[in-house]
Short mmCIF file of the C-alpha atoms (twelve columns), coordinates in Angstrom:
data_MODEL
# 
_entry.id   MODEL 
# 
loop_
_atom_site.group_PDB 
_atom_site.id 
_atom_site.type_symbol 
_atom_site.label_atom_id 
_atom_site.label_alt_id 
_atom_site.label_comp_id 
_atom_site.label_asym_id 
_atom_site.label_seq_id 
_atom_site.Cartn_x 
_atom_site.Cartn_y 
_atom_site.Cartn_z 
_atom_site.pdbx_PDB_model_num 
ATOM 1   C CA . PRO A 1   24.347 33.669  -23.961 1 
ATOM 2   C CA . SER A 2   21.516 31.187  -24.372 1 
ATOM 3   C CA . SER A 3   22.944 29.971  -27.676 1 
ATOM 4   C CA . PHE A 4   26.438 29.782  -26.187 1 
ATOM 5   C CA . TYR A 5   25.426 27.534  -23.283 1 
ATOM 6   C CA . THR A 6   23.289 25.334  -25.516 1 
ATOM 7   C CA . ALA A 7   26.233 24.956  -27.884 1 
ATOM 8   C CA . GLN A 8   28.517 24.166  -24.936 1 
ATOM 9   C CA . SER A 9   26.151 21.362  -23.852 1 
ATOM 10  C CA . LEU A 10  26.208 19.873  -27.344 1 
ATOM 11  C CA . THR A 11  29.988 20.076  -27.476 1 
ATOM 12  C CA . ASN A 12  30.341 18.381  -24.085 1 
ATOM 13  C CA . ARG A 13  28.124 15.491  -25.196 1 
ATOM 14  C CA . ALA A 14  30.123 15.137  -28.403 1 
ATOM 15  C CA . ASN A 15  33.333 14.945  -26.339 1 
ATOM 16  C CA . ASP A 16  31.821 12.296  -24.047 1 
ATOM 17  C CA . LEU A 17  30.790 10.189  -27.022 1 
ATOM 18  C CA . SER A 18  34.237 10.607  -28.557 1 
ATOM 19  C CA . SER A 19  35.810 8.982   -25.503 1 
ATOM 20  C CA . LEU A 20  33.304 6.109   -25.785 1 
ATOM 21  C CA . LEU A 21  34.110 5.787   -29.476 1 
ATOM 22  C CA . ASP A 22  37.627 4.669   -28.610 1 
ATOM 23  C CA . SER A 23  36.219 2.029   -26.264 1 
ATOM 24  C CA . MET A 24  33.887 0.763   -28.990 1 
ATOM 25  C CA . GLY A 25  36.785 0.495   -31.414 1 
ATOM 26  C CA . GLN A 26  38.754 -1.608  -28.918 1 
ATOM 27  C CA . GLY A 27  35.672 -3.751  -28.316 1 
ATOM 28  C CA . VAL A 28  35.415 -4.430  -32.036 1 
ATOM 29  C CA . GLN A 29  39.066 -5.509  -32.077 1 
ATOM 30  C CA . THR A 30  38.559 -7.834  -29.088 1 
ATOM 31  C CA . ILE A 31  35.623 -9.563  -30.776 1 
ATOM 32  C CA . LYS A 32  37.553 -9.724  -34.031 1 
ATOM 33  C CA . ALA A 33  40.494 -11.416 -32.275 1 
ATOM 34  C CA . ALA A 34  38.155 -14.088 -30.871 1 
ATOM 35  C CA . ASP A 35  36.499 -14.629 -34.247 1 
ATOM 36  C CA . GLU A 36  39.862 -14.999 -35.988 1 
ATOM 37  C CA . ALA A 37  40.898 -17.552 -33.365 1 
ATOM 38  C CA . ILE A 38  37.694 -19.544 -33.923 1 
ATOM 39  C CA . THR A 39  38.418 -19.640 -37.656 1 
ATOM 40  C CA . SER A 40  41.912 -20.991 -36.991 1 
ATOM 41  C CA . ILE A 41  40.689 -23.514 -34.405 1 
ATOM 42  C CA . THR A 42  38.087 -24.753 -36.880 1 
ATOM 43  C CA . ALA A 43  40.856 -25.347 -39.416 1 
ATOM 44  C CA . LEU A 44  42.828 -27.343 -36.819 1 
ATOM 45  C CA . VAL A 45  39.777 -29.422 -35.876 1 
ATOM 46  C CA . GLN A 46  39.168 -30.231 -39.528 1 
ATOM 47  C CA . GLN A 47  42.831 -31.233 -39.806 1 
ATOM 48  C CA . ALA A 48  42.386 -33.524 -36.795 1 
ATOM 49  C CA . LYS A 49  39.358 -35.073 -38.487 1 
ATOM 50  C CA . ALA A 50  41.424 -35.804 -41.596 1 
ATOM 51  C CA . VAL A 51  44.075 -37.536 -39.462 1 
ATOM 52  C CA . ALA A 52  41.411 -39.666 -37.730 1 
ATOM 53  C CA . ASN A 53  39.924 -40.653 -41.082 1 
ATOM 54  C CA . GLN A 54  43.357 -41.705 -42.341 1 
ATOM 55  C CA . ALA A 55  43.893 -43.846 -39.253 1 
ATOM 56  C CA . ARG A 56  40.486 -45.454 -39.668 1 
ATOM 57  C CA . ASP A 57  41.211 -46.356 -43.299 1 
ATOM 58  C CA . ILE A 58  44.345 -48.377 -42.488 1 
ATOM 59  C CA . SER A 59  43.746 -52.046 -43.359 1 
ATOM 60  C CA . VAL A 60  43.203 -54.387 -40.414 1 
ATOM 61  C CA . SER A 61  46.102 -56.762 -39.793 1 
ATOM 62  C CA . ALA A 62  45.906 -57.865 -36.157 1 
ATOM 63  C CA . VAL A 63  43.638 -58.687 -33.238 1 
ATOM 64  C CA . GLU A 64  43.540 -56.805 -29.959 1 
ATOM 65  C CA . SER A 65  42.091 -57.961 -26.659 1 
ATOM 66  C CA . SER A 66  41.153 -56.051 -23.541 1 
ATOM 67  C CA . GLY A 67  40.780 -57.092 -19.925 1 
ATOM 68  C CA . THR A 68  42.818 -59.069 -17.397 1 
ATOM 69  C CA . PHE A 69  43.944 -62.634 -18.117 1 
ATOM 70  C CA . THR A 70  45.354 -63.582 -14.725 1 
ATOM 71  C CA . ASN A 71  43.558 -66.005 -12.383 1 
ATOM 72  C CA . MET A 72  41.191 -67.442 -14.988 1 
ATOM 73  C CA . THR A 73  38.506 -69.637 -13.512 1 
ATOM 74  C CA . ILE A 74  36.807 -71.081 -16.598 1 
ATOM 75  C CA . ALA A 75  38.401 -73.799 -18.710 1 
ATOM 76  C CA . GLN A 76  37.633 -72.948 -22.294 1 
ATOM 77  C CA . GLY A 77  39.260 -72.842 -25.716 1 
ATOM 78  C CA . LEU A 78  39.908 -70.140 -28.257 1 
ATOM 79  C CA . ASN A 79  39.457 -70.601 -32.010 1 
ATOM 80  C CA . PHE A 80  41.400 -68.538 -34.589 1 
ATOM 81  C CA . LYS A 81  40.155 -68.249 -38.152 1 
ATOM 82  C CA . ILE A 82  43.077 -67.632 -40.494 1 
ATOM 83  C CA . GLU A 83  42.572 -66.757 -44.125 1 
ATOM 84  C CA . GLY A 84  44.090 -69.432 -46.344 1 
ATOM 85  C CA . ALA A 85  44.416 -71.983 -43.533 1 
ATOM 86  C CA . ALA A 86  43.119 -75.505 -44.024 1 
ATOM 87  C CA . ALA A 87  41.334 -75.403 -40.667 1 
ATOM 88  C CA . ASP A 88  40.773 -73.140 -37.692 1 
ATOM 89  C CA . VAL A 89  43.500 -73.086 -35.043 1 
ATOM 90  C CA . ARG A 90  42.235 -74.008 -31.607 1 
ATOM 91  C CA . VAL A 91  44.071 -73.173 -28.401 1 
ATOM 92  C CA . GLY A 92  42.761 -75.294 -25.547 1 
ATOM 93  C CA . ILE A 93  42.985 -74.196 -21.919 1 
ATOM 94  C CA . GLU A 94  42.657 -76.798 -19.158 1 
ATOM 95  C CA . LYS A 95  40.718 -75.945 -16.043 1 
ATOM 96  C CA . ALA A 96  43.694 -76.114 -13.709 1 
ATOM 97  C CA . GLU A 97  45.790 -74.128 -16.122 1 
ATOM 98  C CA . ALA A 98  43.075 -71.500 -16.537 1 
ATOM 99  C CA . GLU A 99  43.052 -70.844 -12.819 1 
ATOM 100 C CA . THR A 100 46.721 -69.935 -12.688 1 
ATOM 101 C CA . ILE A 101 47.831 -68.943 -16.188 1 
ATOM 102 C CA . THR A 102 49.248 -65.452 -16.728 1 
ATOM 103 C CA . ILE A 103 48.796 -63.306 -19.815 1 
ATOM 104 C CA . ASP A 104 52.425 -63.878 -20.876 1 
ATOM 105 C CA . ALA A 105 52.021 -67.652 -20.696 1 
ATOM 106 C CA . LEU A 106 48.716 -67.461 -22.548 1 
ATOM 107 C CA . ALA A 107 50.252 -65.289 -25.277 1 
ATOM 108 C CA . GLN A 108 53.110 -67.765 -25.751 1 
ATOM 109 C CA . LYS A 109 50.688 -70.685 -25.900 1 
ATOM 110 C CA . ILE A 110 48.576 -68.929 -28.566 1 
ATOM 111 C CA . GLU A 111 51.627 -67.966 -30.631 1 
ATOM 112 C CA . THR A 112 52.911 -71.556 -30.602 1 
ATOM 113 C CA . GLU A 113 49.579 -72.948 -31.792 1 
ATOM 114 C CA . LEU A 114 49.101 -70.278 -34.476 1 
ATOM 115 C CA . ASN A 115 52.450 -71.035 -36.019 1 
ATOM 116 C CA . LYS A 116 51.393 -74.681 -36.467 1 
ATOM 117 C CA . ALA A 117 48.625 -73.672 -38.875 1 
ATOM 118 C CA . THR A 118 48.925 -75.019 -42.428 1 
ATOM 119 C CA . ASP A 119 47.327 -73.981 -45.710 1 
ATOM 120 C CA . THR A 120 45.329 -76.273 -48.008 1 
ATOM 121 C CA . SER A 121 48.530 -77.677 -49.500 1 
ATOM 122 C CA . GLY A 122 49.825 -78.682 -46.093 1 
ATOM 123 C CA . ALA A 123 52.498 -75.975 -45.892 1 
ATOM 124 C CA . VAL A 124 52.939 -74.166 -42.571 1 
ATOM 125 C CA . ILE A 125 51.749 -70.551 -42.840 1 
ATOM 126 C CA . GLY A 126 53.824 -69.211 -39.902 1 
ATOM 127 C CA . GLY A 127 54.855 -65.629 -39.203 1 
ATOM 128 C CA . PHE A 128 52.413 -65.039 -36.347 1 
ATOM 129 C CA . GLU A 129 53.497 -63.020 -33.329 1 
ATOM 130 C CA . VAL A 130 51.605 -62.381 -30.101 1 
ATOM 131 C CA . ARG A 131 52.632 -59.224 -28.248 1 
ATOM 132 C CA . VAL A 132 51.481 -58.514 -24.713 1 
ATOM 133 C CA . ASN A 133 50.584 -54.904 -23.878 1 
ATOM 134 C CA . ALA A 134 52.956 -53.097 -21.526 1 
ATOM 135 C CA . ASP A 135 50.244 -52.784 -18.877 1 
ATOM 136 C CA . LYS A 136 49.561 -56.557 -19.016 1 
ATOM 137 C CA . THR A 137 45.867 -55.991 -19.718 1 
ATOM 138 C CA . GLY A 138 45.728 -57.490 -23.194 1 
ATOM 139 C CA . PHE A 139 47.668 -58.564 -26.275 1 
ATOM 140 C CA . LYS A 140 47.792 -58.128 -30.044 1 
ATOM 141 C CA . ILE A 141 48.259 -60.806 -32.653 1 
ATOM 142 C CA . TYR A 142 50.136 -59.882 -35.822 1 
ATOM 143 C CA . SER A 143 50.280 -61.965 -38.963 1 
ATOM 144 C CA . GLY A 144 53.342 -62.031 -41.165 1 
ATOM 145 C CA . THR A 145 51.109 -62.129 -44.247 1 
ATOM 146 C CA . ASN A 146 49.373 -58.910 -43.160 1 
ATOM 147 C CA . LYS A 147 46.008 -60.683 -43.120 1 
ATOM 148 C CA . GLU A 148 43.261 -60.250 -40.562 1 
ATOM 149 C CA . VAL A 149 43.109 -62.867 -37.822 1 
ATOM 150 C CA . SER A 150 39.618 -63.284 -36.395 1 
ATOM 151 C CA . VAL A 151 38.835 -64.850 -33.028 1 
ATOM 152 C CA . THR A 152 35.859 -66.940 -31.936 1 
ATOM 153 C CA . THR A 153 35.103 -69.060 -28.893 1 
ATOM 154 C CA . ASN A 154 33.917 -72.646 -28.697 1 
ATOM 155 C CA . ASN A 155 30.562 -71.407 -27.394 1 
ATOM 156 C CA . SER A 156 29.152 -69.515 -30.355 1 
ATOM 157 C CA . ASP A 157 29.561 -65.749 -29.824 1 
ATOM 158 C CA . ILE A 158 30.328 -65.885 -26.104 1 
ATOM 159 C CA . PRO A 159 33.494 -63.810 -25.502 1 
ATOM 160 C CA . PHE A 160 36.521 -65.788 -24.355 1 
ATOM 161 C CA . PHE A 161 36.619 -65.572 -20.540 1 
ATOM 162 C CA . GLY A 162 34.340 -62.544 -20.685 1 
ATOM 163 C CA . LEU A 163 36.765 -60.648 -22.945 1 
ATOM 164 C CA . THR A 164 35.864 -58.887 -26.169 1 
ATOM 165 C CA . PHE A 165 38.130 -59.367 -29.186 1 
ATOM 166 C CA . SER A 166 38.062 -56.955 -32.110 1 
ATOM 167 C CA . GLY A 167 40.086 -56.266 -35.247 1 
ATOM 168 C CA . THR A 168 42.820 -53.652 -35.034 1 
ATOM 169 C CA . ALA A 169 45.522 -52.338 -37.312 1 
ATOM 170 C CA . SER A 170 49.246 -52.589 -36.923 1 
ATOM 171 C CA . GLY A 171 49.963 -50.729 -33.682 1 
ATOM 172 C CA . ALA A 172 52.955 -48.767 -34.918 1 
ATOM 173 C CA . GLU A 173 51.175 -47.241 -37.917 1 
ATOM 174 C CA . ARG A 174 48.029 -46.163 -36.127 1 
ATOM 175 C CA . ALA A 175 50.065 -44.966 -33.156 1 
ATOM 176 C CA . GLN A 176 51.707 -42.419 -35.452 1 
ATOM 177 C CA . TYR A 177 48.324 -41.032 -36.486 1 
ATOM 178 C CA . GLN A 178 47.186 -41.008 -32.878 1 
ATOM 179 C CA . GLU A 179 50.249 -38.980 -31.922 1 
ATOM 180 C CA . ARG A 180 49.578 -36.486 -34.723 1 
ATOM 181 C CA . TYR A 181 45.963 -36.151 -33.624 1 
ATOM 182 C CA . ASN A 182 46.962 -35.444 -30.026 1 
ATOM 183 C CA . ASP A 183 49.566 -32.896 -31.170 1 
ATOM 184 C CA . ILE A 184 46.828 -31.009 -33.024 1 
ATOM 185 C CA . LEU A 185 44.663 -30.973 -29.888 1 
ATOM 186 C CA . THR A 186 47.597 -29.476 -27.985 1 
ATOM 187 C CA . GLN A 187 47.862 -26.724 -30.597 1 
ATOM 188 C CA . ILE A 188 44.142 -25.986 -30.214 1 
ATOM 189 C CA . ASP A 189 44.609 -25.450 -26.466 1 
ATOM 190 C CA . GLN A 190 47.556 -23.147 -27.071 1 
ATOM 191 C CA . LEU A 191 45.740 -21.148 -29.734 1 
ATOM 192 C CA . SER A 192 42.679 -20.601 -27.538 1 
ATOM 193 C CA . LYS A 193 44.956 -19.164 -24.830 1 
ATOM 194 C CA . ASP A 194 46.559 -16.767 -27.332 1 
ATOM 195 C CA . ALA A 195 43.246 -15.285 -28.516 1 
ATOM 196 C CA . GLY A 196 43.224 -12.441 -25.967 1 
ATOM 197 C CA . TYR A 197 43.252 -8.722  -26.786 1 
ATOM 198 C CA . LYS A 198 44.278 -6.154  -24.157 1 
ATOM 199 C CA . GLY A 199 43.776 -8.639  -21.333 1 
ATOM 200 C CA . VAL A 200 40.377 -9.960  -22.457 1 
ATOM 201 C CA . ASN A 201 40.187 -13.444 -23.983 1 
ATOM 202 C CA . LEU A 202 36.670 -14.287 -25.110 1 
ATOM 203 C CA . LEU A 203 37.778 -17.887 -25.735 1 
ATOM 204 C CA . GLY A 204 39.230 -18.228 -22.244 1 
ATOM 205 C CA . GLY A 205 36.079 -19.542 -20.588 1 
ATOM 206 C CA . THR A 206 32.636 -18.460 -19.414 1 
ATOM 207 C CA . ASP A 207 34.175 -16.308 -16.663 1 
ATOM 208 C CA . GLN A 208 35.494 -13.960 -19.365 1 
ATOM 209 C CA . SER A 209 33.243 -11.198 -20.742 1 
ATOM 210 C CA . LEU A 210 33.382 -7.877  -22.563 1 
ATOM 211 C CA . THR A 211 31.004 -4.947  -21.921 1 
ATOM 212 C CA . VAL A 212 30.857 -2.179  -24.519 1 
ATOM 213 C CA . VAL A 213 29.077 1.067   -23.486 1 
ATOM 214 C CA . PHE A 214 27.250 3.021   -26.204 1 
ATOM 215 C CA . ASN A 215 26.117 6.281   -24.539 1 
ATOM 216 C CA . GLU A 216 27.373 8.828   -22.022 1 
ATOM 217 C CA . ASP A 217 25.130 7.802   -19.112 1 
ATOM 218 C CA . ARG A 218 25.939 4.056   -19.594 1 
ATOM 219 C CA . SER A 219 22.271 3.180   -20.043 1 
ATOM 220 C CA . SER A 220 22.957 1.598   -23.438 1 
ATOM 221 C CA . SER A 221 25.491 -1.231  -23.710 1 
ATOM 222 C CA . ILE A 222 26.130 -4.817  -24.783 1 
ATOM 223 C CA . THR A 223 27.873 -7.628  -22.887 1 
ATOM 224 C CA . ILE A 224 29.618 -10.349 -24.880 1 
ATOM 225 C CA . LYS A 225 30.031 -13.504 -22.813 1 
ATOM 226 C CA . GLY A 226 33.166 -15.594 -23.219 1 
ATOM 227 C CA . VAL A 227 33.230 -19.240 -24.290 1 
ATOM 228 C CA . ASP A 228 35.636 -22.099 -23.688 1 
ATOM 229 C CA . GLY A 229 37.565 -22.556 -26.928 1 
ATOM 230 C CA . SER A 230 39.915 -25.203 -25.518 1 
ATOM 231 C CA . THR A 231 39.652 -28.914 -26.296 1 
ATOM 232 C CA . ALA A 232 37.854 -29.416 -22.979 1 
ATOM 233 C CA . GLY A 233 35.254 -26.824 -23.914 1 
ATOM 234 C CA . LEU A 234 34.858 -28.340 -27.366 1 
ATOM 235 C CA . GLY A 235 34.532 -31.861 -25.995 1 
ATOM 236 C CA . LEU A 236 37.742 -33.168 -27.580 1 
ATOM 237 C CA . ALA A 237 39.671 -35.757 -25.579 1 
ATOM 238 C CA . GLN A 238 43.216 -36.974 -26.166 1 
ATOM 239 C CA . ALA A 239 43.083 -40.071 -28.352 1 
ATOM 240 C CA . THR A 240 43.874 -43.436 -26.759 1 
ATOM 241 C CA . SER A 241 43.793 -47.003 -28.049 1 
ATOM 242 C CA . TRP A 242 43.441 -46.092 -31.708 1 
ATOM 243 C CA . GLY A 243 44.358 -49.674 -32.457 1 
ATOM 244 C CA . ASN A 244 40.654 -50.245 -31.896 1 
ATOM 245 C CA . LEU A 245 38.348 -48.875 -34.591 1 
ATOM 246 C CA . ALA A 246 35.723 -47.998 -32.000 1 
ATOM 247 C CA . SER A 247 38.149 -45.551 -30.367 1 
ATOM 248 C CA . ILE A 248 38.739 -43.812 -33.689 1 
ATOM 249 C CA . GLU A 249 34.995 -43.557 -34.298 1 
ATOM 250 C CA . THR A 250 34.611 -41.991 -30.852 1 
ATOM 251 C CA . SER A 251 37.240 -39.378 -31.736 1 
ATOM 252 C CA . LEU A 252 35.496 -38.652 -35.044 1 
ATOM 253 C CA . ASP A 253 32.175 -38.167 -33.253 1 
ATOM 254 C CA . GLU A 254 33.855 -35.707 -30.884 1 
ATOM 255 C CA . VAL A 255 35.376 -33.820 -33.815 1 
ATOM 256 C CA . ASP A 256 32.021 -33.489 -35.586 1 
ATOM 257 C CA . ALA A 257 30.403 -32.167 -32.396 1 
ATOM 258 C CA . ALA A 258 33.290 -29.706 -31.924 1 
ATOM 259 C CA . ILE A 259 32.874 -28.342 -35.462 1 
ATOM 260 C CA . THR A 260 29.175 -27.752 -34.765 1 
ATOM 261 C CA . LYS A 261 30.067 -25.882 -31.545 1 
ATOM 262 C CA . LEU A 262 32.654 -23.751 -33.327 1 
ATOM 263 C CA . ARG A 263 30.171 -22.763 -36.015 1 
ATOM 264 C CA . SER A 264 27.695 -21.715 -33.324 1 
ATOM 265 C CA . MET A 265 30.408 -19.672 -31.556 1 
ATOM 266 C CA . SER A 266 31.429 -18.022 -34.813 1 
ATOM 267 C CA . SER A 267 27.817 -17.091 -35.577 1 
ATOM 268 C CA . GLU A 268 27.329 -15.548 -32.127 1 
ATOM 269 C CA . PHE A 269 30.545 -13.541 -32.217 1 
ATOM 270 C CA . GLY A 270 29.793 -12.439 -35.774 1 
ATOM 271 C CA . ASN A 271 26.426 -11.090 -34.645 1 
ATOM 272 C CA . ASN A 272 28.004 -9.211  -31.709 1 
ATOM 273 C CA . TYR A 273 30.716 -7.850  -33.992 1 
ATOM 274 C CA . SER A 274 28.066 -6.480  -36.351 1 
ATOM 275 C CA . VAL A 275 26.126 -4.841  -33.497 1 
ATOM 276 C CA . VAL A 276 29.165 -3.086  -32.000 1 
ATOM 277 C CA . GLN A 277 30.421 -1.977  -35.407 1 
ATOM 278 C CA . THR A 278 26.988 -0.535  -36.284 1 
ATOM 279 C CA . ARG A 279 26.836 1.380   -32.995 1 
ATOM 280 C CA . GLU A 280 30.349 2.653   -33.569 1 
ATOM 281 C CA . GLU A 281 29.372 4.075   -36.968 1 
ATOM 282 C CA . PHE A 282 26.190 5.584   -35.477 1 
ATOM 283 C CA . THR A 283 28.188 7.263   -32.712 1 
ATOM 284 C CA . GLU A 284 30.624 8.745   -35.219 1 
ATOM 285 C CA . ASN A 285 27.720 10.208  -37.188 1 
ATOM 286 C CA . LEU A 286 26.011 11.488  -34.021 1 
ATOM 287 C CA . ILE A 287 29.208 13.258  -32.931 1 
ATOM 288 C CA . ASN A 288 29.326 15.032  -36.269 1 
ATOM 289 C CA . VAL A 289 25.669 16.075  -35.865 1 
ATOM 290 C CA . LEU A 290 26.295 17.448  -32.363 1 
ATOM 291 C CA . GLU A 291 29.372 19.396  -33.406 1 
ATOM 292 C CA . GLU A 292 27.574 20.823  -36.435 1 
ATOM 293 C CA . GLY A 293 24.618 21.908  -34.259 1 
ATOM 294 C CA . SER A 294 26.982 23.579  -31.804 1 
ATOM 295 C CA . ASP A 295 28.727 25.445  -34.589 1 
ATOM 296 C CA . LYS A 296 25.445 26.728  -35.969 1 
ATOM 297 C CA . LEU A 297 24.627 28.301  -32.594 1 
ATOM 298 C CA . THR A 298 27.962 30.058  -32.032 1 
ATOM 299 C CA . LEU A 299 29.944 30.400  -35.232 1 
ATOM 300 C CA . ALA A 300 29.293 33.544  -37.277 1 
ATOM 301 C CA . ASP A 301 28.290 33.713  -40.943 1 
ATOM 302 C CA . MET A 302 31.370 35.342  -42.488 1 
ATOM 303 C CA . ASN A 303 29.418 36.883  -45.386 1 
ATOM 304 C CA . GLU A 304 26.814 38.408  -43.094 1 
ATOM 305 C CA . GLU A 305 29.333 39.676  -40.555 1 
ATOM 306 C CA . SER A 306 31.509 41.179  -43.303 1 
ATOM 307 C CA . ALA A 307 28.512 43.127  -44.605 1 
ATOM 308 C CA . ASN A 308 27.704 44.314  -41.071 1 
ATOM 309 C CA . MET A 309 31.271 45.459  -40.550 1 
ATOM 310 C CA . LEU A 310 31.258 47.393  -43.820 1 
ATOM 311 C CA . ALA A 311 28.006 49.079  -42.815 1 
ATOM 312 C CA . LEU A 312 29.419 50.029  -39.403 1 
ATOM 313 C CA . GLN A 313 32.565 51.424  -40.972 1 
ATOM 314 C CA . THR A 314 30.448 53.480  -43.379 1 
ATOM 315 C CA . ARG A 315 28.344 54.843  -40.503 1 
ATOM 316 C CA . GLN A 316 31.455 55.693  -38.545 1 
ATOM 317 C CA . GLN A 317 32.925 57.614  -41.481 1 
ATOM 318 C CA . LEU A 318 29.668 59.483  -42.005 1 
ATOM 319 C CA . ALA A 319 29.550 60.418  -38.319 1 
ATOM 320 C CA . ILE A 320 33.108 61.737  -38.441 1 
ATOM 321 C CA . ASN A 321 32.340 63.797  -41.556 1 
ATOM 322 C CA . SER A 322 29.163 65.159  -39.990 1 
ATOM 323 C CA . LEU A 323 31.034 66.181  -36.843 1 
ATOM 324 C CA . SER A 324 33.717 67.881  -38.944 1 
ATOM 325 C CA . LEU A 325 31.120 69.858  -40.911 1 
ATOM 326 C CA . ALA A 326 29.357 70.917  -37.706 1 
ATOM 327 C CA . SER A 327 32.627 72.103  -36.221 1 
ATOM 328 C CA . GLN A 328 33.453 74.131  -39.321 1 
ATOM 329 C CA . ALA A 329 29.999 75.779  -39.244 1 
ATOM 330 C CA . ALA A 330 30.488 76.806  -35.606 1 
ATOM 331 C CA . GLN A 331 33.812 78.382  -36.376 1 
ATOM 332 C CA . SER A 332 32.277 80.377  -39.261 1 
ATOM 333 C CA . VAL A 333 29.659 81.845  -36.894 1 
ATOM 334 C CA . LEU A 334 32.394 82.932  -34.452 1 
ATOM 335 C CA . LYS A 335 34.207 84.799  -37.181 1 
ATOM 336 C CA . LEU A 336 31.266 87.158  -37.531 1 
ATOM 337 C CA . PHE A 337 32.064 88.731  -34.151 1 
# 
């Protein structure tokens, strides 16, 4: 009886661990799903970086301004340096005009003056076009010869009316790369949402977590905290104003930081995956040990028990024969009377 109840205790523990073994296996799959998603997101981020690099490498062919041009209060001029031109093109703004001029009128005035520029032979260069942004906050200057147009003021490096002018590429070409970049960011958000397994998404934010229990009294466990695998969590913002090189550089900086974050996430999940997998293998081996110990306490040795049975059968036969002989001897005595 003592061996039986001890064996029953070992069997019960083995059964309890077997139920936990299924939970560990599902935990491994949940972590694996998150790790696979991180690998795919990393590939998308690297693709976004390639797109940003391509946009940055487009040759500069225009000038972009930023700020508001209405209600100017300072009378000043704007100088344009054009490659191949005999002299700089200066657009003068009178004080009265500066106080009332709109961005559309200013753009037209600049375009008219630019198209008067001549080369060293006296021929008009032409082909310049000034386009006002849809939000009326700035304009771009395009050259028909696809050459950079630089802007200076008549006061050294002082920005024209407090505005900063910088080189930018043809809007249409860089806009295409910007759109591709933003499409990739959208795919990253969608992928991070699809990384769940059985209702747990470890890339769904810090409010997500997974607890894997390793023993029957729940005193041994591990909790894997979720991370934010979306573009917001990675610090990636939708690209805007890629006509300006500084905006592209900002996007590239964000991409590099995101790749570093993803590598850190991958390392952490990889470590947790290894821990849970190791405990799963240990539990499988421990179950086998428990079941083997239980069997040793209750299961019979077939060779030994077969020998015992043969001995018992032999004793039984001898007892029967002895009883038969005794009976025959008694009957012989009775015959004497």
